[in-house]
């Protein structure tokens, strides 16, 4: 075989190998491309499912909020109904007194005067003069409270539609505490709030975070223990921050779980007692508001969740 034939055969073998390699590369590229498309579709489906679950978690939290508010509404409604019953009795006595007075002639008879005197004694006018203004004030205050709570309930029906607004953290904390209702059982809640602080954001979403943190604290204490709520301001990197700490004396979180506590679907609760999305949702809301949500905890020694939000700019 001549040297030229040897070079030609070597070239042909090299060309064949290159064509085969290109064919294999093309096949692998197509397979990889199909896998990327499949992975993107899977990721899209997972994101859609996660969004649906987060919405479900928001609705569940909303249900808990509205349930707690309904419980709070029952209290003023209860004493307002009781007050109305008293007003009905007193108004009947006042009407009877007015009727007796209207029936008097210029020269009333002894019987007429006796009836008037008896009605006055039954009415106990000094007691009525003292108690009636108090009862009316209580009723007005109770109905105003109901009106405000119903206004909050109306806001909850607009979840996701609220615009950013100035938020009083005292008010948000009060509403979150109100939603606990009977769920707090024997927990002692200590409030160290100081002066009110105003932040900018979605009021309902901030209340959802606080409500979730408080309910988690109650669960961690098994319904009996100390929960401390602290509100303070903090300056960091030339920015003013509001910090709300929810500190409980409950069971605490194991060190290996602290890094995963805000992951979607992760939960330290028993199966059937939580979706594992509450803290993930709360963390996402805090980040959306330009803040953060962090935790410090030791197993058996309780936990401290810290919500940090930027203060509203001074106008």
PDB file of C-alpha atoms in Angstrom, residues 16-300:
ATOM      1  CA  UNK A  16     -16.170   8.651   9.625  1.00  0.00           C
ATOM      2  CA  UNK A  17     -15.402   8.983  13.330  1.00  0.00           C
ATOM      3  CA  UNK A  18     -16.099  12.732  13.219  1.00  0.00           C
ATOM      4  CA  UNK A  19     -19.435  12.211  11.445  1.00  0.00           C
ATOM      5  CA  UNK A  20     -20.389   9.549  13.995  1.00  0.00           C
ATOM      6  CA  UNK A  21     -19.414  11.866  16.858  1.00  0.00           C
ATOM      7  CA  UNK A  22     -21.440  14.717  15.334  1.00  0.00           C
ATOM      8  CA  UNK A  23     -24.421  12.396  14.938  1.00  0.00           C
ATOM      9  CA  UNK A  24     -24.136  11.252  18.560  1.00  0.00           C
ATOM     10  CA  UNK A  25     -23.732  14.857  19.710  1.00  0.00           C
ATOM     11  CA  UNK A  26     -26.807  15.881  17.716  1.00  0.00           C
ATOM     12  CA  UNK A  27     -28.815  13.022  19.250  1.00  0.00           C
ATOM     13  CA  UNK A  28     -27.634  13.879  22.743  1.00  0.00           C
ATOM     14  CA  UNK A  29     -28.416  17.553  22.125  1.00  0.00           C
ATOM     15  CA  UNK A  30     -31.933  16.677  21.018  1.00  0.00           C
ATOM     16  CA  UNK A  31     -32.421  14.446  24.069  1.00  0.00           C
ATOM     17  CA  UNK A  32     -31.050  17.186  26.316  1.00  0.00           C
ATOM     18  CA  UNK A  33     -33.309  19.780  24.662  1.00  0.00           C
ATOM     19  CA  UNK A  34     -36.345  17.537  25.158  1.00  0.00           C
ATOM     20  CA  UNK A  35     -35.353  17.040  28.802  1.00  0.00           C
ATOM     21  CA  UNK A  36     -35.017  20.809  29.265  1.00  0.00           C
ATOM     22  CA  UNK A  37     -38.488  21.312  27.787  1.00  0.00           C
ATOM     23  CA  UNK A  38     -39.860  18.567  30.046  1.00  0.00           C
ATOM     24  CA  UNK A  39     -38.089  20.067  33.077  1.00  0.00           C
ATOM     25  CA  UNK A  40     -39.433  23.551  32.293  1.00  0.00           C
ATOM     26  CA  UNK A  41     -42.941  22.138  32.024  1.00  0.00           C
ATOM     27  CA  UNK A  42     -42.495  20.280  35.312  1.00  0.00           C
ATOM     28  CA  UNK A  43     -41.153  23.415  37.008  1.00  0.00           C
ATOM     29  CA  UNK A  44     -44.089  25.411  35.647  1.00  0.00           C
ATOM     30  CA  UNK A  45     -46.536  22.829  36.977  1.00  0.00           C
ATOM     31  CA  UNK A  46     -44.775  22.811  40.354  1.00  0.00           C
ATOM     32  CA  UNK A  47     -44.862  26.607  40.515  1.00  0.00           C
ATOM     33  CA  UNK A  48     -48.547  26.581  39.621  1.00  0.00           C
ATOM     34  CA  UNK A  49     -49.239  23.949  42.279  1.00  0.00           C
ATOM     35  CA  UNK A  50     -47.206  25.892  44.835  1.00  0.00           C
ATOM     36  CA  UNK A  51     -49.104  29.096  44.035  1.00  0.00           C
ATOM     37  CA  UNK A  52     -52.391  27.242  44.444  1.00  0.00           C
ATOM     38  CA  UNK A  53     -51.268  25.816  47.776  1.00  0.00           C
ATOM     39  CA  UNK A  54     -50.071  29.218  48.942  1.00  0.00           C
ATOM     40  CA  UNK A  55     -53.437  30.668  47.979  1.00  0.00           C
ATOM     41  CA  UNK A  56     -55.107  27.851  49.914  1.00  0.00           C
ATOM     42  CA  UNK A  57     -52.895  28.668  52.901  1.00  0.00           C
ATOM     43  CA  UNK A  58     -53.843  32.339  52.619  1.00  0.00           C
ATOM     44  CA  UNK A  59     -57.516  31.408  52.499  1.00  0.00           C
ATOM     45  CA  UNK A  60     -57.064  29.131  55.512  1.00  0.00           C
ATOM     46  CA  UNK A  61     -55.325  31.938  57.389  1.00  0.00           C
ATOM     47  CA  UNK A  62     -58.097  34.282  56.290  1.00  0.00           C
ATOM     48  CA  UNK A  63     -60.649  31.797  57.626  1.00  0.00           C
ATOM     49  CA  UNK A  64     -58.841  31.732  60.941  1.00  0.00           C
ATOM     50  CA  UNK A  65     -58.716  35.522  61.033  1.00  0.00           C
ATOM     51  CA  UNK A  66     -62.400  35.897  60.246  1.00  0.00           C
ATOM     52  CA  UNK A  67     -63.305  33.154  62.727  1.00  0.00           C
ATOM     53  CA  UNK A  68     -61.408  35.005  65.452  1.00  0.00           C
ATOM     54  CA  UNK A  69     -63.015  38.285  64.474  1.00  0.00           C
ATOM     55  CA  UNK A  70     -66.446  36.667  64.534  1.00  0.00           C
ATOM     56  CA  UNK A  71     -65.707  35.570  68.101  1.00  0.00           C
ATOM     57  CA  UNK A  72     -64.694  39.135  68.924  1.00  0.00           C
ATOM     58  CA  UNK A  73     -67.897  40.466  67.388  1.00  0.00           C
ATOM     59  CA  UNK A  74     -69.998  38.191  69.608  1.00  0.00           C
ATOM     60  CA  UNK A  75     -68.689  39.862  72.787  1.00  0.00           C
ATOM     61  CA  UNK A  76     -69.901  43.443  72.120  1.00  0.00           C
ATOM     62  CA  UNK A  77     -73.065  42.112  70.466  1.00  0.00           C
ATOM     63  CA  UNK A  78     -73.773  40.123  73.645  1.00  0.00           C
ATOM     64  CA  UNK A  79     -73.585  43.044  76.050  1.00  0.00           C
ATOM     65  CA  UNK A  80     -75.349  45.362  73.570  1.00  0.00           C
ATOM     66  CA  UNK A  81     -78.305  42.936  73.525  1.00  0.00           C
ATOM     67  CA  UNK A  82     -78.249  42.857  77.344  1.00  0.00           C
ATOM     68  CA  UNK A  83     -78.180  46.662  77.446  1.00  0.00           C
ATOM     69  CA  UNK A  84     -81.091  46.882  75.006  1.00  0.00           C
ATOM     70  CA  UNK A  85     -83.131  44.627  77.318  1.00  0.00           C
ATOM     71  CA  UNK A  86     -82.451  47.039  80.205  1.00  0.00           C
ATOM     72  CA  UNK A  87     -83.352  49.996  77.992  1.00  0.00           C
ATOM     73  CA  UNK A  88     -86.625  48.285  77.059  1.00  0.00           C
ATOM     74  CA  UNK A  89     -87.541  47.830  80.738  1.00  0.00           C
ATOM     75  CA  UNK A  90     -86.518  51.349  81.684  1.00  0.00           C
ATOM     76  CA  UNK A  91     -88.275  52.885  78.682  1.00  0.00           C
ATOM     77  CA  UNK A  92     -91.495  51.027  79.633  1.00  0.00           C
ATOM     78  CA  UNK A  93     -91.242  52.477  83.150  1.00  0.00           C
ATOM     79  CA  UNK A  94     -90.541  55.983  81.796  1.00  0.00           C
ATOM     80  CA  UNK A  95     -93.527  55.732  79.440  1.00  0.00           C
ATOM     81  CA  UNK A  96     -95.736  54.636  82.347  1.00  0.00           C
ATOM     82  CA  UNK A  97     -94.451  57.607  84.377  1.00  0.00           C
ATOM     83  CA  UNK A  98     -95.197  59.976  81.480  1.00  0.00           C
ATOM     84  CA  UNK A  99     -98.696  58.527  81.099  1.00  0.00           C
ATOM     85  CA  UNK A 100     -99.435  59.000  84.811  1.00  0.00           C
ATOM     86  CA  UNK A 101     -98.095  62.566  84.649  1.00  0.00           C
ATOM     87  CA  UNK A 102    -100.173  63.305  81.537  1.00  0.00           C
ATOM     88  CA  UNK A 103    -103.308  62.013  83.280  1.00  0.00           C
ATOM     89  CA  UNK A 104    -102.937  64.475  86.165  1.00  0.00           C
ATOM     90  CA  UNK A 105    -105.514  67.241  86.379  1.00  0.00           C
ATOM     91  CA  UNK A 106    -104.937  70.715  87.754  1.00  0.00           C
ATOM     92  CA  UNK A 107    -106.177  69.289  91.051  1.00  0.00           C
ATOM     93  CA  UNK A 108    -104.948  65.651  90.983  1.00  0.00           C
ATOM     94  CA  UNK A 109    -106.752  63.118  93.100  1.00  0.00           C
ATOM     95  CA  UNK A 110    -105.118  61.159  95.870  1.00  0.00           C
ATOM     96  CA  UNK A 111    -105.289  57.988  93.728  1.00  0.00           C
ATOM     97  CA  UNK A 112    -103.505  59.730  90.837  1.00  0.00           C
ATOM     98  CA  UNK A 113    -100.756  61.002  93.109  1.00  0.00           C
ATOM     99  CA  UNK A 114    -100.423  57.553  94.671  1.00  0.00           C
ATOM    100  CA  UNK A 115    -100.017  55.927  91.255  1.00  0.00           C
ATOM    101  CA  UNK A 116     -97.432  58.517  90.253  1.00  0.00           C
ATOM    102  CA  UNK A 117     -95.510  58.005  93.489  1.00  0.00           C
ATOM    103  CA  UNK A 118     -95.560  54.205  93.073  1.00  0.00           C
ATOM    104  CA  UNK A 119     -94.289  54.481  89.495  1.00  0.00           C
ATOM    105  CA  UNK A 120     -91.462  56.792  90.619  1.00  0.00           C
ATOM    106  CA  UNK A 121     -90.450  54.342  93.344  1.00  0.00           C
ATOM    107  CA  UNK A 122     -90.414  51.449  90.882  1.00  0.00           C
ATOM    108  CA  UNK A 123     -88.359  53.492  88.467  1.00  0.00           C
ATOM    109  CA  UNK A 124     -85.654  54.338  91.036  1.00  0.00           C
ATOM    110  CA  UNK A 125     -84.859  57.640  89.326  1.00  0.00           C
ATOM    111  CA  UNK A 126     -81.496  58.348  91.075  1.00  0.00           C
ATOM    112  CA  UNK A 127     -80.179  54.936  89.960  1.00  0.00           C
ATOM    113  CA  UNK A 128     -81.497  55.517  86.439  1.00  0.00           C
ATOM    114  CA  UNK A 129     -79.859  58.952  86.243  1.00  0.00           C
ATOM    115  CA  UNK A 130     -76.514  57.384  87.136  1.00  0.00           C
ATOM    116  CA  UNK A 131     -76.683  54.196  85.062  1.00  0.00           C
ATOM    117  CA  UNK A 132     -78.451  55.311  81.891  1.00  0.00           C
ATOM    118  CA  UNK A 133     -75.572  57.443  80.480  1.00  0.00           C
ATOM    119  CA  UNK A 134     -73.100  54.629  81.271  1.00  0.00           C
ATOM    120  CA  UNK A 135     -75.292  52.036  79.564  1.00  0.00           C
ATOM    121  CA  UNK A 136     -75.703  54.226  76.474  1.00  0.00           C
ATOM    122  CA  UNK A 137     -71.931  54.878  76.289  1.00  0.00           C
ATOM    123  CA  UNK A 138     -71.207  51.137  76.578  1.00  0.00           C
ATOM    124  CA  UNK A 139     -73.723  50.345  73.855  1.00  0.00           C
ATOM    125  CA  UNK A 140     -72.333  53.002  71.520  1.00  0.00           C
ATOM    126  CA  UNK A 141     -68.787  51.784  72.126  1.00  0.00           C
ATOM    127  CA  UNK A 142     -69.806  48.152  71.530  1.00  0.00           C
ATOM    128  CA  UNK A 143     -71.589  48.950  68.275  1.00  0.00           C
ATOM    129  CA  UNK A 144     -68.633  51.044  67.109  1.00  0.00           C
ATOM    130  CA  UNK A 145     -66.399  48.066  67.835  1.00  0.00           C
ATOM    131  CA  UNK A 146     -68.671  45.815  65.769  1.00  0.00           C
ATOM    132  CA  UNK A 147     -68.628  48.352  62.921  1.00  0.00           C
ATOM    133  CA  UNK A 148     -64.807  48.436  62.943  1.00  0.00           C
ATOM    134  CA  UNK A 149     -64.544  44.638  63.002  1.00  0.00           C
ATOM    135  CA  UNK A 150     -66.979  44.295  60.109  1.00  0.00           C
ATOM    136  CA  UNK A 151     -64.899  46.829  58.214  1.00  0.00           C
ATOM    137  CA  UNK A 152     -61.889  44.549  58.758  1.00  0.00           C
ATOM    138  CA  UNK A 153     -63.890  41.554  57.555  1.00  0.00           C
ATOM    139  CA  UNK A 154     -64.700  43.469  54.384  1.00  0.00           C
ATOM    140  CA  UNK A 155     -61.002  44.095  53.855  1.00  0.00           C
ATOM    141  CA  UNK A 156     -60.341  40.355  54.093  1.00  0.00           C
ATOM    142  CA  UNK A 157     -62.687  39.722  51.162  1.00  0.00           C
ATOM    143  CA  UNK A 158     -60.377  41.944  49.110  1.00  0.00           C
ATOM    144  CA  UNK A 159     -57.280  39.792  49.645  1.00  0.00           C
ATOM    145  CA  UNK A 160     -54.756  40.535  46.930  1.00  0.00           C
ATOM    146  CA  UNK A 161     -56.597  43.703  45.855  1.00  0.00           C
ATOM    147  CA  UNK A 162     -55.386  46.025  48.598  1.00  0.00           C
ATOM    148  CA  UNK A 163     -53.034  48.841  47.690  1.00  0.00           C
ATOM    149  CA  UNK A 164     -50.046  49.792  49.795  1.00  0.00           C
ATOM    150  CA  UNK A 165     -50.979  52.026  52.682  1.00  0.00           C
ATOM    151  CA  UNK A 166     -49.729  53.311  56.011  1.00  0.00           C
ATOM    152  CA  UNK A 167     -50.037  50.556  58.607  1.00  0.00           C
ATOM    153  CA  UNK A 168     -50.239  51.125  62.349  1.00  0.00           C
ATOM    154  CA  UNK A 169     -48.404  48.171  63.888  1.00  0.00           C
ATOM    155  CA  UNK A 170     -50.279  48.661  67.167  1.00  0.00           C
ATOM    156  CA  UNK A 171     -53.509  48.168  65.241  1.00  0.00           C
ATOM    157  CA  UNK A 172     -52.169  45.171  63.287  1.00  0.00           C
ATOM    158  CA  UNK A 173     -50.958  43.496  66.486  1.00  0.00           C
ATOM    159  CA  UNK A 174     -54.318  44.130  68.178  1.00  0.00           C
ATOM    160  CA  UNK A 175     -56.180  42.586  65.240  1.00  0.00           C
ATOM    161  CA  UNK A 176     -53.866  39.561  65.130  1.00  0.00           C
ATOM    162  CA  UNK A 177     -54.374  39.036  68.871  1.00  0.00           C
ATOM    163  CA  UNK A 178     -58.133  39.370  68.415  1.00  0.00           C
ATOM    164  CA  UNK A 179     -58.129  36.546  65.885  1.00  0.00           C
ATOM    165  CA  UNK A 180     -56.640  34.120  68.410  1.00  0.00           C
ATOM    166  CA  UNK A 181     -59.948  34.006  70.277  1.00  0.00           C
ATOM    167  CA  UNK A 182     -60.269  30.882  72.397  1.00  0.00           C
ATOM    168  CA  UNK A 183     -57.317  29.285  70.590  1.00  0.00           C
ATOM    169  CA  UNK A 184     -54.898  30.887  73.064  1.00  0.00           C
ATOM    170  CA  UNK A 185     -56.465  28.841  75.890  1.00  0.00           C
ATOM    171  CA  UNK A 186     -54.287  29.307  78.997  1.00  0.00           C
ATOM    172  CA  UNK A 187     -51.386  31.147  77.350  1.00  0.00           C
ATOM    173  CA  UNK A 188     -50.252  34.319  79.070  1.00  0.00           C
ATOM    174  CA  UNK A 189     -49.532  37.001  76.468  1.00  0.00           C
ATOM    175  CA  UNK A 190     -47.225  39.810  77.547  1.00  0.00           C
ATOM    176  CA  UNK A 191     -47.115  42.915  75.336  1.00  0.00           C
ATOM    177  CA  UNK A 192     -44.084  45.200  75.300  1.00  0.00           C
ATOM    178  CA  UNK A 193     -45.098  47.575  72.537  1.00  0.00           C
ATOM    179  CA  UNK A 194     -43.999  51.096  73.438  1.00  0.00           C
ATOM    180  CA  UNK A 195     -44.945  53.838  71.003  1.00  0.00           C
ATOM    181  CA  UNK A 196     -46.797  52.983  67.808  1.00  0.00           C
ATOM    182  CA  UNK A 197     -44.754  52.518  64.628  1.00  0.00           C
ATOM    183  CA  UNK A 198     -46.040  53.072  61.083  1.00  0.00           C
ATOM    184  CA  UNK A 199     -44.859  51.075  58.073  1.00  0.00           C
ATOM    185  CA  UNK A 200     -45.971  50.989  54.432  1.00  0.00           C
ATOM    186  CA  UNK A 201     -47.501  47.886  52.883  1.00  0.00           C
ATOM    187  CA  UNK A 202     -50.517  45.623  52.648  1.00  0.00           C
ATOM    188  CA  UNK A 203     -52.224  45.707  56.040  1.00  0.00           C
ATOM    189  CA  UNK A 204     -53.984  42.357  55.680  1.00  0.00           C
ATOM    190  CA  UNK A 205     -50.800  40.558  54.659  1.00  0.00           C
ATOM    191  CA  UNK A 206     -48.895  41.969  57.645  1.00  0.00           C
ATOM    192  CA  UNK A 207     -51.733  40.812  59.904  1.00  0.00           C
ATOM    193  CA  UNK A 208     -51.570  37.354  58.293  1.00  0.00           C
ATOM    194  CA  UNK A 209     -47.880  37.094  59.238  1.00  0.00           C
ATOM    195  CA  UNK A 210     -48.529  38.166  62.838  1.00  0.00           C
ATOM    196  CA  UNK A 211     -51.551  35.890  63.152  1.00  0.00           C
ATOM    197  CA  UNK A 212     -49.572  32.926  61.856  1.00  0.00           C
ATOM    198  CA  UNK A 213     -46.624  33.605  64.183  1.00  0.00           C
ATOM    199  CA  UNK A 214     -48.951  33.948  67.184  1.00  0.00           C
ATOM    200  CA  UNK A 215     -50.833  30.752  66.361  1.00  0.00           C
ATOM    201  CA  UNK A 216     -47.533  28.898  65.939  1.00  0.00           C
ATOM    202  CA  UNK A 217     -46.410  30.217  69.333  1.00  0.00           C
ATOM    203  CA  UNK A 218     -49.628  28.969  70.958  1.00  0.00           C
ATOM    204  CA  UNK A 219     -49.161  25.557  69.321  1.00  0.00           C
ATOM    205  CA  UNK A 220     -45.537  25.424  70.483  1.00  0.00           C
ATOM    206  CA  UNK A 221     -46.704  26.111  74.059  1.00  0.00           C
ATOM    207  CA  UNK A 222     -49.482  23.508  73.767  1.00  0.00           C
ATOM    208  CA  UNK A 223     -51.983  26.167  74.810  1.00  0.00           C
ATOM    209  CA  UNK A 224     -50.297  27.052  78.105  1.00  0.00           C
ATOM    210  CA  UNK A 225     -47.164  29.087  78.553  1.00  0.00           C
ATOM    211  CA  UNK A 226     -45.748  32.561  78.054  1.00  0.00           C
ATOM    212  CA  UNK A 227     -45.838  34.436  74.766  1.00  0.00           C
ATOM    213  CA  UNK A 228     -44.100  37.796  74.659  1.00  0.00           C
ATOM    214  CA  UNK A 229     -44.830  40.354  71.933  1.00  0.00           C
ATOM    215  CA  UNK A 230     -42.165  43.040  71.526  1.00  0.00           C
ATOM    216  CA  UNK A 231     -42.352  46.024  69.169  1.00  0.00           C
ATOM    217  CA  UNK A 232     -39.298  48.244  68.754  1.00  0.00           C
ATOM    218  CA  UNK A 233     -37.471  50.322  66.183  1.00  0.00           C
ATOM    219  CA  UNK A 234     -33.925  49.753  64.988  1.00  0.00           C
ATOM    220  CA  UNK A 235     -31.450  51.678  62.842  1.00  0.00           C
ATOM    221  CA  UNK A 236     -29.203  49.710  60.514  1.00  0.00           C
ATOM    222  CA  UNK A 237     -27.184  50.928  57.528  1.00  0.00           C
ATOM    223  CA  UNK A 238     -28.819  54.373  57.710  1.00  0.00           C
ATOM    224  CA  UNK A 239     -32.310  52.844  57.503  1.00  0.00           C
ATOM    225  CA  UNK A 240     -35.040  52.788  60.119  1.00  0.00           C
ATOM    226  CA  UNK A 241     -36.708  49.451  60.756  1.00  0.00           C
ATOM    227  CA  UNK A 242     -39.648  48.238  62.791  1.00  0.00           C
ATOM    228  CA  UNK A 243     -39.038  44.918  64.526  1.00  0.00           C
ATOM    229  CA  UNK A 244     -41.795  42.735  65.931  1.00  0.00           C
ATOM    230  CA  UNK A 245     -40.649  39.776  68.001  1.00  0.00           C
ATOM    231  CA  UNK A 246     -42.912  36.869  68.908  1.00  0.00           C
ATOM    232  CA  UNK A 247     -41.195  34.974  71.718  1.00  0.00           C
ATOM    233  CA  UNK A 248     -42.637  31.790  73.174  1.00  0.00           C
ATOM    234  CA  UNK A 249     -41.674  29.457  76.011  1.00  0.00           C
ATOM    235  CA  UNK A 250     -42.647  26.396  73.984  1.00  0.00           C
ATOM    236  CA  UNK A 251     -40.932  23.272  72.728  1.00  0.00           C
ATOM    237  CA  UNK A 252     -38.382  25.017  70.498  1.00  0.00           C
ATOM    238  CA  UNK A 253     -36.956  23.863  67.167  1.00  0.00           C
ATOM    239  CA  UNK A 254     -34.145  21.349  66.663  1.00  0.00           C
ATOM    240  CA  UNK A 255     -30.931  22.823  65.231  1.00  0.00           C
ATOM    241  CA  UNK A 256     -31.081  20.628  62.107  1.00  0.00           C
ATOM    242  CA  UNK A 257     -34.530  22.049  61.278  1.00  0.00           C
ATOM    243  CA  UNK A 258     -33.696  25.743  61.661  1.00  0.00           C
ATOM    244  CA  UNK A 259     -32.194  26.001  58.157  1.00  0.00           C
ATOM    245  CA  UNK A 260     -35.354  24.525  56.623  1.00  0.00           C
ATOM    246  CA  UNK A 261     -38.040  26.194  58.716  1.00  0.00           C
ATOM    247  CA  UNK A 262     -39.024  28.647  55.941  1.00  0.00           C
ATOM    248  CA  UNK A 263     -38.904  26.063  53.130  1.00  0.00           C
ATOM    249  CA  UNK A 264     -42.228  25.330  51.416  1.00  0.00           C
ATOM    250  CA  UNK A 265     -43.947  22.173  52.697  1.00  0.00           C
ATOM    251  CA  UNK A 266     -41.534  21.751  55.601  1.00  0.00           C
ATOM    252  CA  UNK A 267     -43.253  21.405  58.971  1.00  0.00           C
ATOM    253  CA  UNK A 268     -42.268  20.175  62.408  1.00  0.00           C
ATOM    254  CA  UNK A 269     -45.913  19.543  63.294  1.00  0.00           C
ATOM    255  CA  UNK A 270     -47.535  16.131  63.219  1.00  0.00           C
ATOM    256  CA  UNK A 271     -49.100  14.944  59.971  1.00  0.00           C
ATOM    257  CA  UNK A 272     -52.506  16.556  59.513  1.00  0.00           C
ATOM    258  CA  UNK A 273     -51.597  19.569  61.663  1.00  0.00           C
ATOM    259  CA  UNK A 274     -50.309  22.058  59.114  1.00  0.00           C
ATOM    260  CA  UNK A 275     -49.461  22.304  55.426  1.00  0.00           C
ATOM    261  CA  UNK A 276     -45.878  23.471  55.853  1.00  0.00           C
ATOM    262  CA  UNK A 277     -46.693  26.637  53.898  1.00  0.00           C
ATOM    263  CA  UNK A 278     -47.546  29.124  56.654  1.00  0.00           C
ATOM    264  CA  UNK A 279     -43.990  30.198  57.456  1.00  0.00           C
ATOM    265  CA  UNK A 280     -42.993  30.038  53.785  1.00  0.00           C
ATOM    266  CA  UNK A 281     -45.901  32.334  52.944  1.00  0.00           C
ATOM    267  CA  UNK A 282     -45.028  34.675  55.831  1.00  0.00           C
ATOM    268  CA  UNK A 283     -41.381  34.792  54.729  1.00  0.00           C
ATOM    269  CA  UNK A 284     -42.410  35.625  51.135  1.00  0.00           C
ATOM    270  CA  UNK A 285     -44.710  38.429  52.334  1.00  0.00           C
ATOM    271  CA  UNK A 286     -41.948  39.895  54.535  1.00  0.00           C
ATOM    272  CA  UNK A 287     -39.490  39.891  51.606  1.00  0.00           C
ATOM    273  CA  UNK A 288     -42.140  41.461  49.330  1.00  0.00           C
ATOM    274  CA  UNK A 289     -42.463  44.302  51.860  1.00  0.00           C
ATOM    275  CA  UNK A 290     -38.719  44.913  51.739  1.00  0.00           C
ATOM    276  CA  UNK A 291     -38.196  43.283  55.138  1.00  0.00           C
ATOM    277  CA  UNK A 292     -37.209  39.921  56.533  1.00  0.00           C
ATOM    278  CA  UNK A 293     -38.364  37.124  58.822  1.00  0.00           C
ATOM    279  CA  UNK A 294     -35.876  35.216  60.961  1.00  0.00           C
ATOM    280  CA  UNK A 295     -35.893  32.784  63.859  1.00  0.00           C
ATOM    281  CA  UNK A 296     -33.735  31.907  66.847  1.00  0.00           C
ATOM    282  CA  UNK A 297     -34.581  28.780  68.782  1.00  0.00           C
ATOM    283  CA  UNK A 298     -33.255  26.019  71.005  1.00  0.00           C
ATOM    284  CA  UNK A 299     -34.947  22.696  71.483  1.00  0.00           C
ATOM    285  CA  UNK A 300     -36.880  22.687  74.741  1.00  0.00           C
TER     286      UNK A 300
END
